CSV table of C-alpha atoms and ligand atoms in Angstrom, one decimal:
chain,number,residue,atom,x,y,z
A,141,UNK,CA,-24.8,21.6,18.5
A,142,UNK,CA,-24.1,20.5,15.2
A,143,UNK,CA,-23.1,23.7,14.4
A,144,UNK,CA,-20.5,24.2,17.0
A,145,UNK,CA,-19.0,20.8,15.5
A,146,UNK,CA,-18.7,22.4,12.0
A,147,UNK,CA,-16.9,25.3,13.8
A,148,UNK,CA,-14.5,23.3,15.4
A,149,UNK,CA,-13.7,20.8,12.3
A,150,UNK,CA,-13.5,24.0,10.1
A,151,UNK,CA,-11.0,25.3,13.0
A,152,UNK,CA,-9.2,22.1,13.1
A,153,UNK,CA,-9.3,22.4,9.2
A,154,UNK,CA,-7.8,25.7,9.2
A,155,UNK,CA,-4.4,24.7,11.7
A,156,UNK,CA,-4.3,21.8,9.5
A,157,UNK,CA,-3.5,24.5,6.8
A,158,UNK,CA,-1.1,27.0,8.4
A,159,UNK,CA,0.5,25.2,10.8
A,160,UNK,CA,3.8,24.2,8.9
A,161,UNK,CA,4.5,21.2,10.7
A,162,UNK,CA,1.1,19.8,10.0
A,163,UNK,CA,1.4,18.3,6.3
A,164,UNK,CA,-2.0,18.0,4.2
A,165,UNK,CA,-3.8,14.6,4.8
A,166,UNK,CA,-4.0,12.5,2.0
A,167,UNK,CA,-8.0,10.4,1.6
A,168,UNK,CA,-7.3,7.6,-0.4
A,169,UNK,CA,-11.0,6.4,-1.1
A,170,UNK,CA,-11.3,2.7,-2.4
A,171,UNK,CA,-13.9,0.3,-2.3
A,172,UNK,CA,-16.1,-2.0,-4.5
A,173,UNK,CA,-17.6,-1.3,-8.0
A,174,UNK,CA,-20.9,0.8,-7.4
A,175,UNK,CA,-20.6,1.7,-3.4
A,176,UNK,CA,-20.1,5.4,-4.0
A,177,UNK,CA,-16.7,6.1,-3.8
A,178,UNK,CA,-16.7,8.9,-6.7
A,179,UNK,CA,-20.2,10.4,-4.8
A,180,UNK,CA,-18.5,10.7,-1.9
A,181,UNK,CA,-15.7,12.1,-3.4
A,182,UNK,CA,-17.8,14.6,-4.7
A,183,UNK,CA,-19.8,15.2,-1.8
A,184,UNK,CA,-16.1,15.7,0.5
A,185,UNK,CA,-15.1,18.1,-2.1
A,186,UNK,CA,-17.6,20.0,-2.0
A,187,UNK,CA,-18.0,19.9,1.9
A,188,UNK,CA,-14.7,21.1,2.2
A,189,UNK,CA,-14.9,24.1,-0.2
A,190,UNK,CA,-18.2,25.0,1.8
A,191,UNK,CA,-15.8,25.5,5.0
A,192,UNK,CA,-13.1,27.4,2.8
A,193,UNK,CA,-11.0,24.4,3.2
A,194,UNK,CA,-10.5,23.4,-0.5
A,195,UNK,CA,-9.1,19.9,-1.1
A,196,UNK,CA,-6.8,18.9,-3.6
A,197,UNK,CA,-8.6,16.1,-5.7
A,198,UNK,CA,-7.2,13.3,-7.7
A,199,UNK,CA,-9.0,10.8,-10.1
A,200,UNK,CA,-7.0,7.5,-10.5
A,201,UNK,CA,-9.9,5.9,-12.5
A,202,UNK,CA,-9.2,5.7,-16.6
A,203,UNK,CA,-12.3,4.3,-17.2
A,204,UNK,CA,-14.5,6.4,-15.8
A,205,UNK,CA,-16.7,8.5,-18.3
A,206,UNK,CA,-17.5,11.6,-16.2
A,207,UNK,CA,-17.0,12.7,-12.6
A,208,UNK,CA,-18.8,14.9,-10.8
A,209,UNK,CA,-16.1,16.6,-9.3
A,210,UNK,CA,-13.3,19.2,-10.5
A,211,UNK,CA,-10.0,17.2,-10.4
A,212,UNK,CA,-6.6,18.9,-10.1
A,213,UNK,CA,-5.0,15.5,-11.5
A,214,UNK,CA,-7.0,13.3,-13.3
A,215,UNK,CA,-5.2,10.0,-14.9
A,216,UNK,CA,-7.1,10.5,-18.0
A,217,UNK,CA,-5.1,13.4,-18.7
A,218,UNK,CA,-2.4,11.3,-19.4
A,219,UNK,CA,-3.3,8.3,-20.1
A,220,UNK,CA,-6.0,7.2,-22.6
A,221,UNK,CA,-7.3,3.9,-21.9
A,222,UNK,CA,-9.4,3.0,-24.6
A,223,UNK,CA,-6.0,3.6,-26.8
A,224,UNK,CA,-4.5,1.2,-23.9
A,225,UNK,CA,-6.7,-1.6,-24.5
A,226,UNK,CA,-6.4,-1.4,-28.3
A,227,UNK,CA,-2.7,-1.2,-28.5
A,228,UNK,CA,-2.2,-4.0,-26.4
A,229,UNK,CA,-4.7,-6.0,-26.7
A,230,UNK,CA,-6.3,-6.3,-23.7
A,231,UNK,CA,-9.6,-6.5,-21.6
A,232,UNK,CA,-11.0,-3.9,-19.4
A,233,UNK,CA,-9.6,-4.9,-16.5
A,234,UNK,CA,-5.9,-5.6,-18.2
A,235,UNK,CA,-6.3,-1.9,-20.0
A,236,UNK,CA,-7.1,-0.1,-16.4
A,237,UNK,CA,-4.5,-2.0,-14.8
A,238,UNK,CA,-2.1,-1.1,-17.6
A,239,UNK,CA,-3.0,2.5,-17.5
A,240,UNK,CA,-2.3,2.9,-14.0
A,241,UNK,CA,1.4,1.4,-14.7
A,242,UNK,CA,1.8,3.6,-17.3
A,243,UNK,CA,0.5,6.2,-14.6
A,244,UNK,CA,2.7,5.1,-11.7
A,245,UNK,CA,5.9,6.3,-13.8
A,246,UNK,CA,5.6,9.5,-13.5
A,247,UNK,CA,3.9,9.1,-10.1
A,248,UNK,CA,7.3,10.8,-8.0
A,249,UNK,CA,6.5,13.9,-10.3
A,250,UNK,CA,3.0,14.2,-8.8
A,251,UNK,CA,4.2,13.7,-5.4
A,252,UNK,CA,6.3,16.5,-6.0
A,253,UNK,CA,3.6,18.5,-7.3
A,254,UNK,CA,1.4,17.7,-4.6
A,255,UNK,CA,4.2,18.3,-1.7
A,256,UNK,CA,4.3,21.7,-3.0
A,257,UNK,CA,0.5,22.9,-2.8
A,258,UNK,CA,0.6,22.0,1.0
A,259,UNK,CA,-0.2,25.8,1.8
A,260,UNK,CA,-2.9,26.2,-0.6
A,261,UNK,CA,-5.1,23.0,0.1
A,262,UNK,CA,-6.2,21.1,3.2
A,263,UNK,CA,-6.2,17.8,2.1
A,264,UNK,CA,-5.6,15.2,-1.1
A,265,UNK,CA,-8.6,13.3,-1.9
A,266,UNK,CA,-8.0,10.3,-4.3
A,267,UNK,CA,-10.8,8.6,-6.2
A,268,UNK,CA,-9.7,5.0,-7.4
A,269,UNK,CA,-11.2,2.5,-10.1
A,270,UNK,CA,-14.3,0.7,-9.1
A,271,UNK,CA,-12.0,-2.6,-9.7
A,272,UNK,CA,-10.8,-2.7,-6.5
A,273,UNK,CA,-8.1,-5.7,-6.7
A,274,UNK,CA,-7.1,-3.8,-9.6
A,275,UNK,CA,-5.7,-0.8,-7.2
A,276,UNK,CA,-5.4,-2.8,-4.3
A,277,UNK,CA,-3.5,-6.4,-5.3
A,278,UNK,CA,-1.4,-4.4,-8.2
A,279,UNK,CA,2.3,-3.4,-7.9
A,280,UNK,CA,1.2,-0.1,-9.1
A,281,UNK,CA,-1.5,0.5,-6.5
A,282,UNK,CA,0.9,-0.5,-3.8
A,283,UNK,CA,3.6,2.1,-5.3
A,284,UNK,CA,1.0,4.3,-5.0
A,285,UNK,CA,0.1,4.1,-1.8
A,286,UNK,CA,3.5,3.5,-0.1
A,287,UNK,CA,4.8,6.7,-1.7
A,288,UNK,CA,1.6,8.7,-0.4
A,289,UNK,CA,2.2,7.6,3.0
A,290,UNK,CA,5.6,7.8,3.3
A,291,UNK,CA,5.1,11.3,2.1
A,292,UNK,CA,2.3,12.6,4.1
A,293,UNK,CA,-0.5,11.5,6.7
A,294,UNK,CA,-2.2,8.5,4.6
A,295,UNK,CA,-5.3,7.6,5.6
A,296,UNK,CA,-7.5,4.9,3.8
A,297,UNK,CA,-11.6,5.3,3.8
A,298,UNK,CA,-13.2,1.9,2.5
A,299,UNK,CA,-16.4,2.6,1.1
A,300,UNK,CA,-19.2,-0.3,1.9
A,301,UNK,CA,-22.5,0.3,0.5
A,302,UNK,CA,-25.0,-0.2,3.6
A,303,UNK,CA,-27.8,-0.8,1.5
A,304,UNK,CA,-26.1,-3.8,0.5
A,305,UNK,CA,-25.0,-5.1,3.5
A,306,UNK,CA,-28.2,-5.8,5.4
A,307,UNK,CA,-27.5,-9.8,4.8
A,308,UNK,CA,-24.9,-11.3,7.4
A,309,UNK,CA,-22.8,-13.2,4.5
A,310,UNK,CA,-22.6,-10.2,2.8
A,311,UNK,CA,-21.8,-7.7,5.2
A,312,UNK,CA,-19.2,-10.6,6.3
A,313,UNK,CA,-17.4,-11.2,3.1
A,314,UNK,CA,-17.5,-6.8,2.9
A,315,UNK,CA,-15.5,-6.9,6.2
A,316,UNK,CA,-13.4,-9.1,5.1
A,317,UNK,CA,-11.9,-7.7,2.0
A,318,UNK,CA,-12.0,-4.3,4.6
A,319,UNK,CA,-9.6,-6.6,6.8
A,320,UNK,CA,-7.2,-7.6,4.2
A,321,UNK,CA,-7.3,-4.2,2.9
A,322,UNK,CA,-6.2,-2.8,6.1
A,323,UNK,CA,-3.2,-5.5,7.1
A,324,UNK,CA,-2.3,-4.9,3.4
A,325,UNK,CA,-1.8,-1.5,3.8
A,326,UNK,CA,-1.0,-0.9,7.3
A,327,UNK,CA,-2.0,2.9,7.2
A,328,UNK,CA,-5.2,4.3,9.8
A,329,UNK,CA,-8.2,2.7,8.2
A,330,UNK,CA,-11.9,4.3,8.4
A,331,UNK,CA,-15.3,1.9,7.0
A,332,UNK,CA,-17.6,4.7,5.2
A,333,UNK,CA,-21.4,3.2,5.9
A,334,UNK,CA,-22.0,5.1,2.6
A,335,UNK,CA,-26.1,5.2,1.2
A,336,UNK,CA,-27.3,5.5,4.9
A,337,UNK,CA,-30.3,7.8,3.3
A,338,UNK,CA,-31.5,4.6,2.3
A,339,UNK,CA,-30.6,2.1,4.9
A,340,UNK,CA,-29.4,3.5,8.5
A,341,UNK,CA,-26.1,1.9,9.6
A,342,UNK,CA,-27.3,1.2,13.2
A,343,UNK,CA,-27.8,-2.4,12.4
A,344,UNK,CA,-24.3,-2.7,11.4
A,345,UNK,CA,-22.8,-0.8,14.5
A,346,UNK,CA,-24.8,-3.2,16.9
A,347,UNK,CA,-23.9,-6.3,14.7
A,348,UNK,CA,-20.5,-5.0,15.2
A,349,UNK,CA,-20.5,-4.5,19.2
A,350,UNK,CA,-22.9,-7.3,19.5
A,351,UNK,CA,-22.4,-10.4,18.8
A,352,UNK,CA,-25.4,-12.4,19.8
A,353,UNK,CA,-27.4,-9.4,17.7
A,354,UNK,CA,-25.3,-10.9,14.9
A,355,UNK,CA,-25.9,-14.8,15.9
A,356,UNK,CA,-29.5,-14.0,15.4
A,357,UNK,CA,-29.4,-12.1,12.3
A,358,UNK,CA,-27.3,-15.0,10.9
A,359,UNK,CA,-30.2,-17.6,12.4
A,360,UNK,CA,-32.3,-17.0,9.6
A,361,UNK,CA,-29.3,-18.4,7.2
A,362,UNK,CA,-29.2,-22.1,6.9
A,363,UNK,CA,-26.5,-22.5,4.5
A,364,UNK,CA,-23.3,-24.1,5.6
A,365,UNK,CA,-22.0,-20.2,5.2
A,366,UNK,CA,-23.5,-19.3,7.9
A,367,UNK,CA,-21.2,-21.3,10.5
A,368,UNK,CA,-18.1,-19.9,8.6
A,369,UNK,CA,-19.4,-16.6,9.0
A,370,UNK,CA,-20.1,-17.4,13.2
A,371,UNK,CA,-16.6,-18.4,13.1
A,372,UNK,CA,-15.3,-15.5,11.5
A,373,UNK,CA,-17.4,-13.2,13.4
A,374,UNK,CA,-15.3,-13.9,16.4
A,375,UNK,CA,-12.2,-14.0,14.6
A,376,UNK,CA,-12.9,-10.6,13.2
A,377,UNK,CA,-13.9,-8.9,16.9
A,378,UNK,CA,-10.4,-7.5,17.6
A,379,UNK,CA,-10.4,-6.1,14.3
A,380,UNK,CA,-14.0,-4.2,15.1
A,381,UNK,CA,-12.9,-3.2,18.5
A,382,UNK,CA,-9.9,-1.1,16.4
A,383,UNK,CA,-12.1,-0.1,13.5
A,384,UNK,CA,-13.7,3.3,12.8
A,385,UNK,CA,-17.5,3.0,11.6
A,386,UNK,CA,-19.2,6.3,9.7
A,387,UNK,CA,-22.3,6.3,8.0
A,388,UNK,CA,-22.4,8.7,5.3
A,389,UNK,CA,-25.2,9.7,2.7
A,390,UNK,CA,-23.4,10.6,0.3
A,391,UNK,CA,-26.1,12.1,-1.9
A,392,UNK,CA,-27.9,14.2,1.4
A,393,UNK,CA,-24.3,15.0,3.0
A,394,UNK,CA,-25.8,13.1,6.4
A,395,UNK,CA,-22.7,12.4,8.6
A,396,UNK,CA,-19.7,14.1,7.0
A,397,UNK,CA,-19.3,16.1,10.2
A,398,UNK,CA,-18.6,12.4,12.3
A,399,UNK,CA,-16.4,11.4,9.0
A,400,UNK,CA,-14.6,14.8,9.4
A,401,UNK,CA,-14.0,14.0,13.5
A,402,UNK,CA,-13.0,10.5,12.7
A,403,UNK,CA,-10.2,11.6,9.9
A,404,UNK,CA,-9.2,14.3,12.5
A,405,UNK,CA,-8.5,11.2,15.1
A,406,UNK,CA,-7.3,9.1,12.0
A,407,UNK,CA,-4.4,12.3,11.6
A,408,UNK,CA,-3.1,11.8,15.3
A,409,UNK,CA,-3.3,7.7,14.9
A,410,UNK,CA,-0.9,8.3,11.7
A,411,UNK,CA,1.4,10.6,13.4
A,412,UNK,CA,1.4,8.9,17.0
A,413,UNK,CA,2.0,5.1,15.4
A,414,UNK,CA,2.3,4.8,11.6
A,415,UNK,CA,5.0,7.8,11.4
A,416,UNK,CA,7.5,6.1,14.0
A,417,UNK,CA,6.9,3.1,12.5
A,418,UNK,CA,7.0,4.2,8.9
A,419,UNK,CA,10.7,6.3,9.6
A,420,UNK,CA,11.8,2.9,11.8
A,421,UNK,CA,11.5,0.8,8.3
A,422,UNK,CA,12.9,4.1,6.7
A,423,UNK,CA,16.2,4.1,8.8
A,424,UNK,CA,16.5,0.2,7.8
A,425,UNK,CA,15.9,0.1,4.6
A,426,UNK,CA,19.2,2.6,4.4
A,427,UNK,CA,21.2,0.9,6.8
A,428,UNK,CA,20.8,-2.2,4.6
A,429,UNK,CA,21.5,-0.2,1.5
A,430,UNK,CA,24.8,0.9,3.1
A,431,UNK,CA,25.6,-2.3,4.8
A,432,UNK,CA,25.0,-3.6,1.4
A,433,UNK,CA,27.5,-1.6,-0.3
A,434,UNK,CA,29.7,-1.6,2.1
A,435,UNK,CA,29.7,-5.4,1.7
A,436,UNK,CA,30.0,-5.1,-1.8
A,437,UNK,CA,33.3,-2.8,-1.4
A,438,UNK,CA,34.6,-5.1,0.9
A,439,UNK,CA,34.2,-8.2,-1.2
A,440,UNK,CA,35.3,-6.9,-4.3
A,441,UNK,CA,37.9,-5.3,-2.3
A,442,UNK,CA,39.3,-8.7,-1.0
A,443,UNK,CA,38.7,-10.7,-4.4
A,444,UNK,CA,41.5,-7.8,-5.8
A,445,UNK,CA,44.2,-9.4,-3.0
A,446,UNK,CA,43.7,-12.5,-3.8
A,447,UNK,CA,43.7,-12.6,-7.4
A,448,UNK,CA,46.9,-13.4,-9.1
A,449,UNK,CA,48.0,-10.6,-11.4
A,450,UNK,CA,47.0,-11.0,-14.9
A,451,UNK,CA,50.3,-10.5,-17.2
A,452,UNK,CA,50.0,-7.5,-19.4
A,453,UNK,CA,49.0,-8.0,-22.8
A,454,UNK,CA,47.7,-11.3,-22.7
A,455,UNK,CA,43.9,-11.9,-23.7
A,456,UNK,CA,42.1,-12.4,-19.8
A,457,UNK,CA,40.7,-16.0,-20.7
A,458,UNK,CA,44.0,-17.0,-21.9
A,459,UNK,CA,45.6,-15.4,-18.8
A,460,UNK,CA,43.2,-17.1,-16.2
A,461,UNK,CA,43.8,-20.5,-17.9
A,462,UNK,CA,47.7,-20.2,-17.4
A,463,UNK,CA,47.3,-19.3,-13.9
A,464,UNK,CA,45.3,-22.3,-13.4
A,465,UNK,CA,47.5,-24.7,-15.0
A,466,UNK,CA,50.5,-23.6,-13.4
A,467,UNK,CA,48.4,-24.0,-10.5
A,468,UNK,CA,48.0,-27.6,-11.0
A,469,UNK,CA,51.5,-28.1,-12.4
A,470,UNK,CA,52.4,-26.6,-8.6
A,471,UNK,CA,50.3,-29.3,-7.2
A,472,UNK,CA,51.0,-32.4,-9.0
A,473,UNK,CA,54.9,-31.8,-8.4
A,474,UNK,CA,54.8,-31.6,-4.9
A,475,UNK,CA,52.2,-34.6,-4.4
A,476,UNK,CA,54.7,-36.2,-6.5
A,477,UNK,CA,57.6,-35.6,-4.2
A,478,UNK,CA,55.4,-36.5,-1.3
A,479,UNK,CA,54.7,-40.1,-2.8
A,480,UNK,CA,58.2,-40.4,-3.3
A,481,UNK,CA,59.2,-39.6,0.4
A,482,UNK,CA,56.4,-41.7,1.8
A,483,UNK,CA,57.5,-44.8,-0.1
A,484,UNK,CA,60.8,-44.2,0.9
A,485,UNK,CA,60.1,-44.0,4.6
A,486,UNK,CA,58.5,-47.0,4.0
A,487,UNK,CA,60.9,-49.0,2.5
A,488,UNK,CA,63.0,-48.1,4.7
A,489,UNK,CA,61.1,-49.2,7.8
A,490,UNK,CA,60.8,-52.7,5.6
A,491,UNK,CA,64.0,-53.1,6.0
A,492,UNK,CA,64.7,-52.5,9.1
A,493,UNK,CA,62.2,-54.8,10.4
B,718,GTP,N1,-29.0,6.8,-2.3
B,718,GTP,C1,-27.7,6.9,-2.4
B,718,GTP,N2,-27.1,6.6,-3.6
B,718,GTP,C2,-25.8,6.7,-3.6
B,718,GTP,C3,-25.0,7.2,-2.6
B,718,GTP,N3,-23.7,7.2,-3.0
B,718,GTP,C4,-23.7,6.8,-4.2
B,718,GTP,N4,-24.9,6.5,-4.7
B,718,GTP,C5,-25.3,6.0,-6.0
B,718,GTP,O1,-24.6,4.8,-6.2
B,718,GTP,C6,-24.3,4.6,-7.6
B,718,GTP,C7,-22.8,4.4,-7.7
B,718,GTP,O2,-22.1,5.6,-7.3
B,718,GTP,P1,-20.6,5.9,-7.7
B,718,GTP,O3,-20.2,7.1,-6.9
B,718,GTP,O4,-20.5,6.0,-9.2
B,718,GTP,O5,-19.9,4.6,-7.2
B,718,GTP,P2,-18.4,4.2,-7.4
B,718,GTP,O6,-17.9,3.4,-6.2
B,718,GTP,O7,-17.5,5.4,-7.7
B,718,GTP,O8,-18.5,3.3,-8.7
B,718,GTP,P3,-17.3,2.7,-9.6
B,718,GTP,O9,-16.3,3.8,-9.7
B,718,GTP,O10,-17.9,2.4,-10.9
B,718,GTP,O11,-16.8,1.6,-8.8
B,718,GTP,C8,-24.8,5.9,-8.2
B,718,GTP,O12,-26.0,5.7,-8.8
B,718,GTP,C9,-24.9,6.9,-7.1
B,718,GTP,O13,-25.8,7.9,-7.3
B,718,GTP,C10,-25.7,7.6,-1.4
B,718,GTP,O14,-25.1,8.0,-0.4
B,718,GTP,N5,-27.0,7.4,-1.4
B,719,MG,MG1,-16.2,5.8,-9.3
């Protein structure tokens, strides 16, 4: 059985690859320090080169010492980030931050790059910094990502380490930063249950589809946390009832075949509702551009008719001040006369009476 699923992904795989019209997917793995985002990078890679489906893999993390995987692109490459932090003086946090900046110049080059391998590789896979808010609340991050999904079928796997997650509060404030993550984004969204050799993710599934399993889980808290989480447990239900669950080991390789299905369905949700969406805001943004200049045209266009013409040779402030005061010396005259008039008329009806 499992077997005939390989077959079919690595099919799926395949038309991914030769069918023009199909562009690569792009896995842009985040999530926080330590769940095993680079592991699982590693253990996708090497997944997909064992179905002849090589990926195209990107490393957006400076700091990182080693990684486990061979990367096509790797930020280090270009930018050196202990240099970073030296030269300006900054903190780890600052220096990676910094270094993806420095990055996200010459970002339209690699999207260029990558555009062009479409035939040769099935899919991107990008490996970010363990400092998630780094990548994620950053003007460089969202560069990032907005280009990639504009570009191709963007899909965003947030890595939670299940291990981790076995309190209510916790798992709670995980989902949480996984919500924010995916209004922020606004791209198909799948939650890796990663480390499931050592924890299995049912508890989280049936937390997830039931709620009184949750209540009770959260009975053993007595904190005053554990009504904010009941409460935003059933805030957060429409969100599960849209989210995509795998669990993942991504030292055994337990589950990539479900992660492979789900990023098949993730394609279709990207090119059924983000796509339309993304080419809506697309056809906006220019009409706005154009309505823009065209207002601009227009405005300076009318501000030429109107404005007196400046006499040759004279110095422009000089010019605009005699226009002014012959402006005024217009004005004053003719209020003048109309005083004059006006206390004539009345005068004259004195008089009369
Ligand atoms: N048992 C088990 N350990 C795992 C799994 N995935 C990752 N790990 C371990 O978790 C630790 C962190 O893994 P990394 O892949 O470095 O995590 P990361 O998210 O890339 O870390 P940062 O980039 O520093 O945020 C390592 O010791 C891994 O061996 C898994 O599926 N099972
Ligand atoms: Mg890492």
């Amino acid at each position: 059985m499992a077997c005939a699923v390989e077959n079919e992904i690595s099919e799926e795989l395949k038309s991914i690859k030769i069918d023009e019209k199909h562009e690569m997917p792009c896995i842009l793995v985040l999530g926080m320090a330590g769940s095993g985002k680079t592991t699982f990078v590693q253990r996708l890679t090497s997944y997909l080169y064992s179905k002849k489906t090589p990926p195209y893999v990107i490393n957006l993390d400076p700091a990182v010492h080693e990684i486990p995987y061979p990367a096509n692109i790797d930020i280090r490459d270009t930018v050196d980030y202990k240099e970073v932090m030296k030269q300006y003086n900054l903190g780890p946090n600052g220096a990676i931050m910094t270094s993806l900046n420095l990055f996200v110049t010459k970002f339209d080059q690699v999207l260029n790059f990558v555009e062009n391998k479409n035939n040769e590789y099935s899919s991107i896979i990008i490996d970010t910094p363990g400092q998630i808010e780094v990548f994620t609340w950053s003007a460089s991050g969202a560069i990032i990502t907005e280009s990639l999904a504009s570009a191709l079928p963007t899909i965003i796997v947030y890595v939670m380490d299940t291990a981790r997650s076995t309190n209510p509060v916790t798992f709670m404030s995980n989902m949480l930063y996984a919500c924010s993550i995916m209004y922020k984004t606004k791209l198909p969204f799948i939650v890796l249950l990663n480390k499931i050799d050592i924890v299995d993710h049912s508890f989280i599934t049936d937390w997830m589809t039931n709620f009184d399993s949750f209540q009770d889980a959260l009975s053993m808290e007595t904190s005053y946390i554990s009504n904010l989480t009941r409460s935003m447990s059933l805030v957060l239900d429409e969100f599960y009832e849209h989210l995509k669950c795998v669990g993942v080991s991504s030292v055994t390789g337990l589950g990539m075949d479900n992660f492979m299905s789900a990023i098949s369905t993730a394609i279709i949700e990207y090119n059924t509702e983000y796509k339309p969406e993304l080419e809506k805001k697309k056809v906006l943004k220019t009409k706005n551009e154009d309505d823009q200049k065209t207002l601009k045209s227009k405005s300076s266009l009318e501000s030429g008719f109107f404005t007196k013409p400046v006499p040759p040779n004279i110095p422009i402030n000089y010019a605009t001040s005699t226009v002014e005061e012959s402006d005024e010396e217009n004005i004053d005259e003719s209020e003048i006369r109309e005083e004059h008039s006006f206390s004539h008329f009345l005068g004259s009806k004195i008089q009369s009476s």
